PDB file of C-alpha atoms in Angstrom:
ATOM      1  CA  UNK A   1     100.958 102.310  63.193  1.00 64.00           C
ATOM      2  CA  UNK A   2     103.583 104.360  64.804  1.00 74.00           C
ATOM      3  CA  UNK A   3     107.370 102.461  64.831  1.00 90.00           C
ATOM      4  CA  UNK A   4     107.589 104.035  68.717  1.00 95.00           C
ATOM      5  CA  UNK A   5     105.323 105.295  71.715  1.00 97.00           C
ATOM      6  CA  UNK A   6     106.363 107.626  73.932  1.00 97.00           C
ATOM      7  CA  UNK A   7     104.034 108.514  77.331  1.00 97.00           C
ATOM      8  CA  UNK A   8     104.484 111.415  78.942  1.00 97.00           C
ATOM      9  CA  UNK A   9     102.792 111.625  82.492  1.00 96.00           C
ATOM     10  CA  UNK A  10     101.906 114.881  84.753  1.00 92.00           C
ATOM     11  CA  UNK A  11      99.660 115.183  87.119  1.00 89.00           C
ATOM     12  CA  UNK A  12      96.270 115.880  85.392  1.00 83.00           C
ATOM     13  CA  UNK A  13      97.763 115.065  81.725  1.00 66.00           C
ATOM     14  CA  UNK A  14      96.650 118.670  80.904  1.00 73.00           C
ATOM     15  CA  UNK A  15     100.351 120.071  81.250  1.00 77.00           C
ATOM     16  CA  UNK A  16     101.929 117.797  78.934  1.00 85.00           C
ATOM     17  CA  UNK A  17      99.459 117.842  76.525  1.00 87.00           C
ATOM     18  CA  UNK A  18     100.478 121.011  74.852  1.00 91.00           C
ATOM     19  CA  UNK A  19     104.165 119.710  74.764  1.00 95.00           C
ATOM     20  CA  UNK A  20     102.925 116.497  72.976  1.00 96.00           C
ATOM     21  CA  UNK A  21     101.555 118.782  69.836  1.00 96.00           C
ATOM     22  CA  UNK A  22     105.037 120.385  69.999  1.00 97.00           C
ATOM     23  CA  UNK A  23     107.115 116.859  70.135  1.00 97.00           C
ATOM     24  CA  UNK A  24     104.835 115.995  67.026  1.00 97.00           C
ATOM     25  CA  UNK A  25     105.992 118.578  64.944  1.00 97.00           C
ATOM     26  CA  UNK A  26     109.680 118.522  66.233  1.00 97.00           C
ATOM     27  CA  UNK A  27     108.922 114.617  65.001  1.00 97.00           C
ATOM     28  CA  UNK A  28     106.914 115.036  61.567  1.00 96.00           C
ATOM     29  CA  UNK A  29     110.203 118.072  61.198  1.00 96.00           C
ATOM     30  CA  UNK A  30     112.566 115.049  61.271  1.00 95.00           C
ATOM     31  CA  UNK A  31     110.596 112.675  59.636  1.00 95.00           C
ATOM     32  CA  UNK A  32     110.171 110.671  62.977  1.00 93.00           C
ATOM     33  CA  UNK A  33     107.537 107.893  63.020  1.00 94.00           C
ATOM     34  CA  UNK A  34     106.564 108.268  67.088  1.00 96.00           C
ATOM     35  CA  UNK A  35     102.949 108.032  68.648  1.00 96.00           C
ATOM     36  CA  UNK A  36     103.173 110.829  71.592  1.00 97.00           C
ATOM     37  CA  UNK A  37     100.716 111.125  74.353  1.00 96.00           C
ATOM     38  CA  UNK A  38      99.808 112.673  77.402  1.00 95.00           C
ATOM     39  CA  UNK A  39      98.240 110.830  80.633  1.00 95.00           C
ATOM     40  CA  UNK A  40      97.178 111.778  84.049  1.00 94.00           C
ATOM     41  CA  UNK A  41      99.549 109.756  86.949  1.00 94.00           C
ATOM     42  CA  UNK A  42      96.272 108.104  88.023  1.00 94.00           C
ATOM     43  CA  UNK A  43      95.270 106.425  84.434  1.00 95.00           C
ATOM     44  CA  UNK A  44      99.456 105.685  83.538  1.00 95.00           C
ATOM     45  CA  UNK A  45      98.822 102.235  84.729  1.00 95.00           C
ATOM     46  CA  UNK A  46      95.814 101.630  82.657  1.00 96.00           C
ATOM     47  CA  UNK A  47      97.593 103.190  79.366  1.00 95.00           C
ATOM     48  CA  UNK A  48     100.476 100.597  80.397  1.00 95.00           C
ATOM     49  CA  UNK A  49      98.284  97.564  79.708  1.00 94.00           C
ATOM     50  CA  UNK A  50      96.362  98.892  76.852  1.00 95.00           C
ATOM     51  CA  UNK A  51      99.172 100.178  74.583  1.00 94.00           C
ATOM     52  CA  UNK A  52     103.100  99.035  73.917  1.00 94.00           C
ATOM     53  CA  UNK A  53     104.795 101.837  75.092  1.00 96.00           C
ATOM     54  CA  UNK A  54     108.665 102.350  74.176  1.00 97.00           C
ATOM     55  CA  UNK A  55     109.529 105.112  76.780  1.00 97.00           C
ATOM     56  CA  UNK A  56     107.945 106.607  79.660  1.00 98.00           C
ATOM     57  CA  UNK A  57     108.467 110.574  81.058  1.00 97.00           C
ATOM     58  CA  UNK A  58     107.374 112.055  83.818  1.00 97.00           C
ATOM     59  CA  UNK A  59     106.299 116.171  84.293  1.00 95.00           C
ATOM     60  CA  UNK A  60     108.689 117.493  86.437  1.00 95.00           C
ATOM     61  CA  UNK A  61     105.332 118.015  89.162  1.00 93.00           C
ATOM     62  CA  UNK A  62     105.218 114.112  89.357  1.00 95.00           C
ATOM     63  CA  UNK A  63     109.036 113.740  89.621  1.00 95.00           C
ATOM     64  CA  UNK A  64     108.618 112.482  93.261  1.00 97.00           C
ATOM     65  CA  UNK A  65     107.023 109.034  91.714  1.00 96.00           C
ATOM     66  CA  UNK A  66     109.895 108.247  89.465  1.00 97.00           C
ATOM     67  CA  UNK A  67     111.103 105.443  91.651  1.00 97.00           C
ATOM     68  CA  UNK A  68     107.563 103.939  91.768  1.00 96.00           C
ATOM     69  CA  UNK A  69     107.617 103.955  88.110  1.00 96.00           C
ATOM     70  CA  UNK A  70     111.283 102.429  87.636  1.00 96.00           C
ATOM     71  CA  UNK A  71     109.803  99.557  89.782  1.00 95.00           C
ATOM     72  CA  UNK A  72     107.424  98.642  87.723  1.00 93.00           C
ATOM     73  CA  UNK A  73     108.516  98.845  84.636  1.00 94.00           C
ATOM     74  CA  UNK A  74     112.244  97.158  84.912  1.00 90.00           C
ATOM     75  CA  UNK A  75     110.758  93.908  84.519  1.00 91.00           C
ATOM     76  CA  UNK A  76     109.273  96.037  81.102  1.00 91.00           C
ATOM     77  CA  UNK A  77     112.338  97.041  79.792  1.00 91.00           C
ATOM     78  CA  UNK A  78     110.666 100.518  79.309  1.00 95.00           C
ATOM     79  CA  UNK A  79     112.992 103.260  80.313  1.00 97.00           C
ATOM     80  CA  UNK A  80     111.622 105.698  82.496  1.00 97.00           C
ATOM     81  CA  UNK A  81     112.851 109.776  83.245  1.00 97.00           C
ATOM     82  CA  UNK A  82     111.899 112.979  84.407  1.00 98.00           C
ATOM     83  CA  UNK A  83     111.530 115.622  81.549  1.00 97.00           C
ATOM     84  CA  UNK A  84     114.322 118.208  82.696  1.00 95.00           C
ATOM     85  CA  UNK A  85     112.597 120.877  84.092  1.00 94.00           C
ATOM     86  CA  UNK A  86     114.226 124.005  81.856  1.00 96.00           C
ATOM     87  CA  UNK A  87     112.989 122.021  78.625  1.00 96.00           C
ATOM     88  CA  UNK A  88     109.600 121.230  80.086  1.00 95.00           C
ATOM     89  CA  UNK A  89     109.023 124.959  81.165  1.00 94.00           C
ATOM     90  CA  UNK A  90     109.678 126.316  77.965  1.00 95.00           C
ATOM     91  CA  UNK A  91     107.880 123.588  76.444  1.00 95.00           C
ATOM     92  CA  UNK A  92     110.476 122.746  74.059  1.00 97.00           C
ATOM     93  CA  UNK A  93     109.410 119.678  72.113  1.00 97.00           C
ATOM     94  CA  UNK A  94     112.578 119.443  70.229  1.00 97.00           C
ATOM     95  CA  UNK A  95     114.550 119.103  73.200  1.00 98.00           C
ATOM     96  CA  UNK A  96     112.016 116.827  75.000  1.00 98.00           C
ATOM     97  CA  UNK A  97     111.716 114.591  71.742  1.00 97.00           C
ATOM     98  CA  UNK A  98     115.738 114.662  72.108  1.00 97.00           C
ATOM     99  CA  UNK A  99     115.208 112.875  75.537  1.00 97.00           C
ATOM    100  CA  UNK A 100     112.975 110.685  74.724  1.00 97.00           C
ATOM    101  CA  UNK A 101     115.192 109.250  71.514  1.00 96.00           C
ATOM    102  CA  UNK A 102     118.426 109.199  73.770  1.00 97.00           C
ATOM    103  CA  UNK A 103     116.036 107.110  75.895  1.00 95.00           C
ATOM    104  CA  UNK A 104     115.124 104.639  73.354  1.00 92.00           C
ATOM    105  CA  UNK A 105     118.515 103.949  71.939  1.00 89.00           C
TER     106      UNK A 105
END
């Protein structure tokens, strides 16, 4: 089992999905035990229950439910942030995985 979970959330889960196969080998480069995966907005909540998730980011197309998200996860203590948009548009999982560590620390 992975030592960390990262979710990464966009509107359809489609999006993100190709930046989750990069953060995995921007991980597996660094020798990063993380289990990375994609999820529409609509099923985030269900993933929430189901799994122990360590960090939480949001497509920059679903940036407008960020303070939805913060709500219900302070009481979580799962950080929650908007991929920045340059990263996300290049699809730079080195960068993203960056993020997501900075998050977690």
């Amino acid at each position: 089992m992975a030592e960390k979970t990262i979710m990464l959330v966009c509107s359809a889960g489609m999006s993100t999905s190709l930046l989750v196969t990069k953060m995995q080998k921007a991980a597996e480069a660094k020798g990063i035990d993380v289990d990375i995966f994609a999820t529409a907005a609509s099923d985030a909540d269900n993933e929430l229950a189901a799994k122990k998730i360590d960090v939480m980011l949001l497509g920059p197309q679903v940036r407008f439910m960020l303070s939805q998200f913060q709500k219900k996860l302070a009481d979580k203590n799962i950080p929650v942030e908007v991929i920045d948009m340059r990263s996300y548009g290049m699809m730079d999982g080195d960068a993203v995985l960056a993020q997501a560590e900075k998050l977690m620390a």
